[in-house]
Short mmCIF file of C-alpha atoms in Angstrom, two decimals:
data_model
loop_
_atom_site.label_atom_id
_atom_site.label_comp_id
_atom_site.label_asym_id
_atom_site.label_seq_id
_atom_site.Cartn_x
_atom_site.Cartn_y
_atom_site.Cartn_z
CA UNK A 1 -29.66 -14.23 -31.74
CA UNK A 2 -25.83 -16.03 -33.17
CA UNK A 3 -23.19 -13.68 -31.40
CA UNK A 4 -21.98 -10.90 -32.45
CA UNK A 5 -17.58 -10.21 -33.09
CA UNK A 6 -16.91 -6.73 -32.04
CA UNK A 7 -13.42 -5.12 -33.81
CA UNK A 8 -11.49 -1.71 -34.28
CA UNK A 9 -8.06 -0.45 -32.95
CA UNK A 10 -7.42 0.13 -29.93
CA UNK A 11 -9.23 2.26 -26.90
CA UNK A 12 -12.44 1.95 -29.90
CA UNK A 13 -14.70 0.52 -26.42
CA UNK A 14 -14.70 -2.95 -27.65
CA UNK A 15 -14.60 -4.55 -24.45
CA UNK A 16 -16.96 -2.08 -22.42
CA UNK A 17 -19.31 -2.42 -25.63
CA UNK A 18 -19.07 -6.10 -25.13
CA UNK A 19 -19.77 -6.43 -21.27
CA UNK A 20 -22.44 -4.78 -22.69
CA UNK A 21 -24.13 -6.36 -25.25
CA UNK A 22 -23.75 -9.69 -23.23
CA UNK A 23 -25.66 -8.48 -20.16
CA UNK A 24 -28.45 -7.10 -22.66
CA UNK A 25 -28.63 -10.40 -24.05
CA UNK A 26 -27.30 -12.68 -21.70
CA UNK A 27 -24.62 -13.68 -23.80
CA UNK A 28 -21.71 -14.73 -22.64
CA UNK A 29 -18.71 -11.88 -23.45
CA UNK A 30 -14.63 -13.57 -23.96
CA UNK A 31 -12.44 -11.28 -24.80
CA UNK A 32 -9.49 -12.08 -26.38
CA UNK A 33 -6.79 -10.38 -25.58
CA UNK A 34 -7.71 -11.39 -21.49
CA UNK A 35 -8.30 -15.57 -23.37
CA UNK A 36 -4.81 -14.83 -24.49
CA UNK A 37 -3.15 -13.59 -21.18
CA UNK A 38 -4.93 -16.82 -19.50
CA UNK A 39 -3.65 -18.99 -21.80
CA UNK A 40 0.30 -17.64 -22.42
CA UNK A 41 0.45 -16.74 -17.91
CA UNK A 42 2.07 -13.17 -18.73
CA UNK A 43 0.98 -9.83 -20.28
CA UNK A 44 1.24 -9.56 -23.36
CA UNK A 45 3.73 -6.60 -23.78
CA UNK A 46 5.68 -9.72 -21.71
CA UNK A 47 5.33 -12.33 -24.53
CA UNK A 48 4.93 -9.48 -27.44
CA UNK A 49 9.04 -8.96 -25.50
CA UNK A 50 9.86 -12.61 -25.87
CA UNK A 51 8.62 -14.23 -28.92
CA UNK A 52 7.38 -11.08 -31.34
CA UNK A 53 4.22 -9.79 -33.02
CA UNK A 54 4.20 -12.47 -35.54
CA UNK A 55 3.91 -14.73 -32.82
CA UNK A 56 0.83 -12.63 -30.45
CA UNK A 57 -0.96 -12.74 -34.03
CA UNK A 58 -0.58 -16.83 -34.35
CA UNK A 59 -1.75 -17.08 -30.87
CA UNK A 60 -4.74 -14.22 -31.71
CA UNK A 61 -5.33 -17.21 -34.87
CA UNK A 62 -5.93 -20.07 -32.84
CA UNK A 63 -8.63 -18.91 -30.30
CA UNK A 64 -10.58 -17.14 -33.13
CA UNK A 65 -10.54 -20.56 -34.91
CA UNK A 66 -11.77 -21.85 -31.29
CA UNK A 67 -14.56 -19.70 -31.21
CA UNK A 68 -15.78 -19.07 -34.84
CA UNK A 69 -19.61 -19.23 -34.37
CA UNK A 70 -20.07 -19.58 -30.71
CA UNK A 71 -23.06 -17.69 -29.53
CA UNK A 72 -20.86 -14.46 -27.60
CA UNK A 73 -20.53 -11.49 -27.89
CA UNK A 74 -16.30 -11.25 -28.78
CA UNK A 75 -13.90 -8.89 -28.48
CA UNK A 76 -11.37 -8.95 -30.61
CA UNK A 77 -8.23 -7.32 -30.48
CA UNK A 78 -7.47 -4.18 -32.31
CA UNK A 79 -4.91 -6.11 -34.49
CA UNK A 80 -7.38 -9.07 -35.79
CA UNK A 81 -7.63 -7.87 -38.48
CA UNK A 82 -3.69 -7.87 -39.47
CA UNK A 83 -3.62 -11.19 -40.82
CA UNK A 84 -5.43 -12.27 -44.47
CA UNK A 85 -6.37 -15.38 -42.43
CA UNK A 86 -8.04 -13.77 -39.68
CA UNK A 87 -9.45 -12.06 -41.69
CA UNK A 88 -11.18 -14.65 -44.10
CA UNK A 89 -12.63 -16.16 -40.60
CA UNK A 90 -14.20 -13.06 -39.54
CA UNK A 91 -15.85 -12.99 -42.79
CA UNK A 92 -17.40 -16.84 -41.45
CA UNK A 93 -18.35 -15.14 -38.86
CA UNK A 94 -21.81 -12.82 -37.82
CA UNK A 95 -22.05 -10.43 -37.66
CA UNK A 96 -18.84 -8.71 -37.77
CA UNK A 97 -18.88 -5.14 -36.45
CA UNK A 98 -16.99 -2.52 -36.78
CA UNK A 99 -16.76 0.39 -33.92
CA UNK A 100 -15.15 2.80 -36.19
CA UNK A 101 -13.63 5.67 -34.44
CA UNK A 102 -11.52 8.93 -35.24
CA UNK A 103 -7.88 9.10 -33.77
CA UNK A 104 -8.52 12.57 -31.81
CA UNK A 105 -10.82 10.22 -29.72
CA UNK A 106 -9.29 7.33 -28.76
CA UNK A 107 -5.74 7.69 -27.98
CA UNK A 108 -6.44 10.41 -25.34
CA UNK A 109 -8.20 7.26 -24.08
CA UNK A 110 -5.04 5.48 -24.47
CA UNK A 111 -3.25 7.42 -22.90
CA UNK A 112 -5.11 7.48 -19.82
CA UNK A 113 -6.09 3.83 -19.88
CA UNK A 114 -3.25 2.43 -17.38
CA UNK A 115 -5.29 -1.53 -17.14
CA UNK A 116 -3.78 -3.01 -20.13
CA UNK A 117 -0.39 -2.39 -21.65
CA UNK A 118 -0.77 -2.30 -25.21
CA UNK A 119 2.76 -3.28 -26.69
CA UNK A 120 2.56 -1.29 -30.57
CA UNK A 121 1.87 2.13 -29.11
CA UNK A 122 3.24 2.51 -25.73
CA UNK A 123 5.61 5.14 -25.55
CA UNK A 124 4.64 6.57 -28.93
CA UNK A 125 3.71 9.95 -29.86
CA UNK A 126 -0.23 10.50 -31.61
CA UNK A 127 1.40 10.80 -34.64
CA UNK A 128 2.53 7.48 -34.37
CA UNK A 129 -0.30 5.69 -33.20
CA UNK A 130 -2.11 6.80 -36.31
CA UNK A 131 0.70 5.26 -38.32
CA UNK A 132 -0.48 2.44 -37.13
CA UNK A 133 -4.26 2.40 -37.08
CA UNK A 134 -4.35 4.21 -41.17
CA UNK A 135 -3.66 0.50 -42.49
CA UNK A 136 -5.77 -0.95 -40.85
CA UNK A 137 -8.97 0.81 -41.51
CA UNK A 138 -9.42 -0.73 -45.00
CA UNK A 139 -9.04 -4.66 -43.28
CA UNK A 140 -11.23 -3.18 -40.30
CA UNK A 141 -14.19 -2.12 -43.03
CA UNK A 142 -13.40 -5.11 -45.00
CA UNK A 143 -14.56 -7.20 -42.13
CA UNK A 144 -17.45 -5.74 -41.12
CA UNK A 145 -20.72 -6.47 -41.88
CA UNK A 146 -22.17 -3.30 -40.00
CA UNK A 147 -20.49 -0.25 -38.62
CA UNK A 148 -21.07 1.55 -36.09
CA UNK A 149 -19.82 4.67 -36.24
CA UNK A 150 -18.37 5.91 -32.18
CA UNK A 151 -17.28 9.07 -31.76
CA UNK A 152 -18.89 11.43 -29.51
CA UNK A 153 -22.07 8.47 -28.42
CA UNK A 154 -22.30 6.81 -25.50
CA UNK A 155 -21.48 3.13 -24.85
CA UNK A 156 -25.35 2.27 -25.03
CA UNK A 157 -26.06 4.30 -27.53
CA UNK A 158 -24.14 2.03 -29.02
CA UNK A 159 -24.71 -0.63 -28.10
CA UNK A 160 -28.49 -0.33 -29.69
CA UNK A 161 -27.38 0.22 -32.96
CA UNK A 162 -25.94 -2.87 -32.73
CA UNK A 163 -28.86 -4.64 -31.18
CA UNK A 164 -30.97 -3.03 -33.99
CA UNK A 165 -29.39 -3.77 -36.79
CA UNK A 166 -28.44 -7.04 -36.31
CA UNK A 167 -31.97 -8.36 -35.32
#
């Protein structure tokens, strides 16, 4: 099996699902946000504060280029699709799975997730978070070779659907 790339908004479950796929397939799991934090030696929030979103997106593109066509399960950052270059790179990778999640599902997850700081949604209202999310939807859909609805489903059910469709 070739690698699997997971895309979707923050709180969609990319890391959770990625780890489960890794366990079931034996492929290594790579989390882009973790890789970037390792490289920059600071949190993503600190990096955003010092260098801005565009510098972060550039770094994210460099990580994406390094993991093109590797036999790994990759959990990308929620904004990876914002750059046209990244969408083009994702289309070279197969398969790319969009974990489609509604705001009423991911917003409570984001508000209760204290393990990661998410610079684009920290201190934002649900309406403001939705304004970050909505412009990304067509980019997620354009980049995906498979769209998996995640609302009201367990991570195991999501993984099973992904693996059944990717064989």
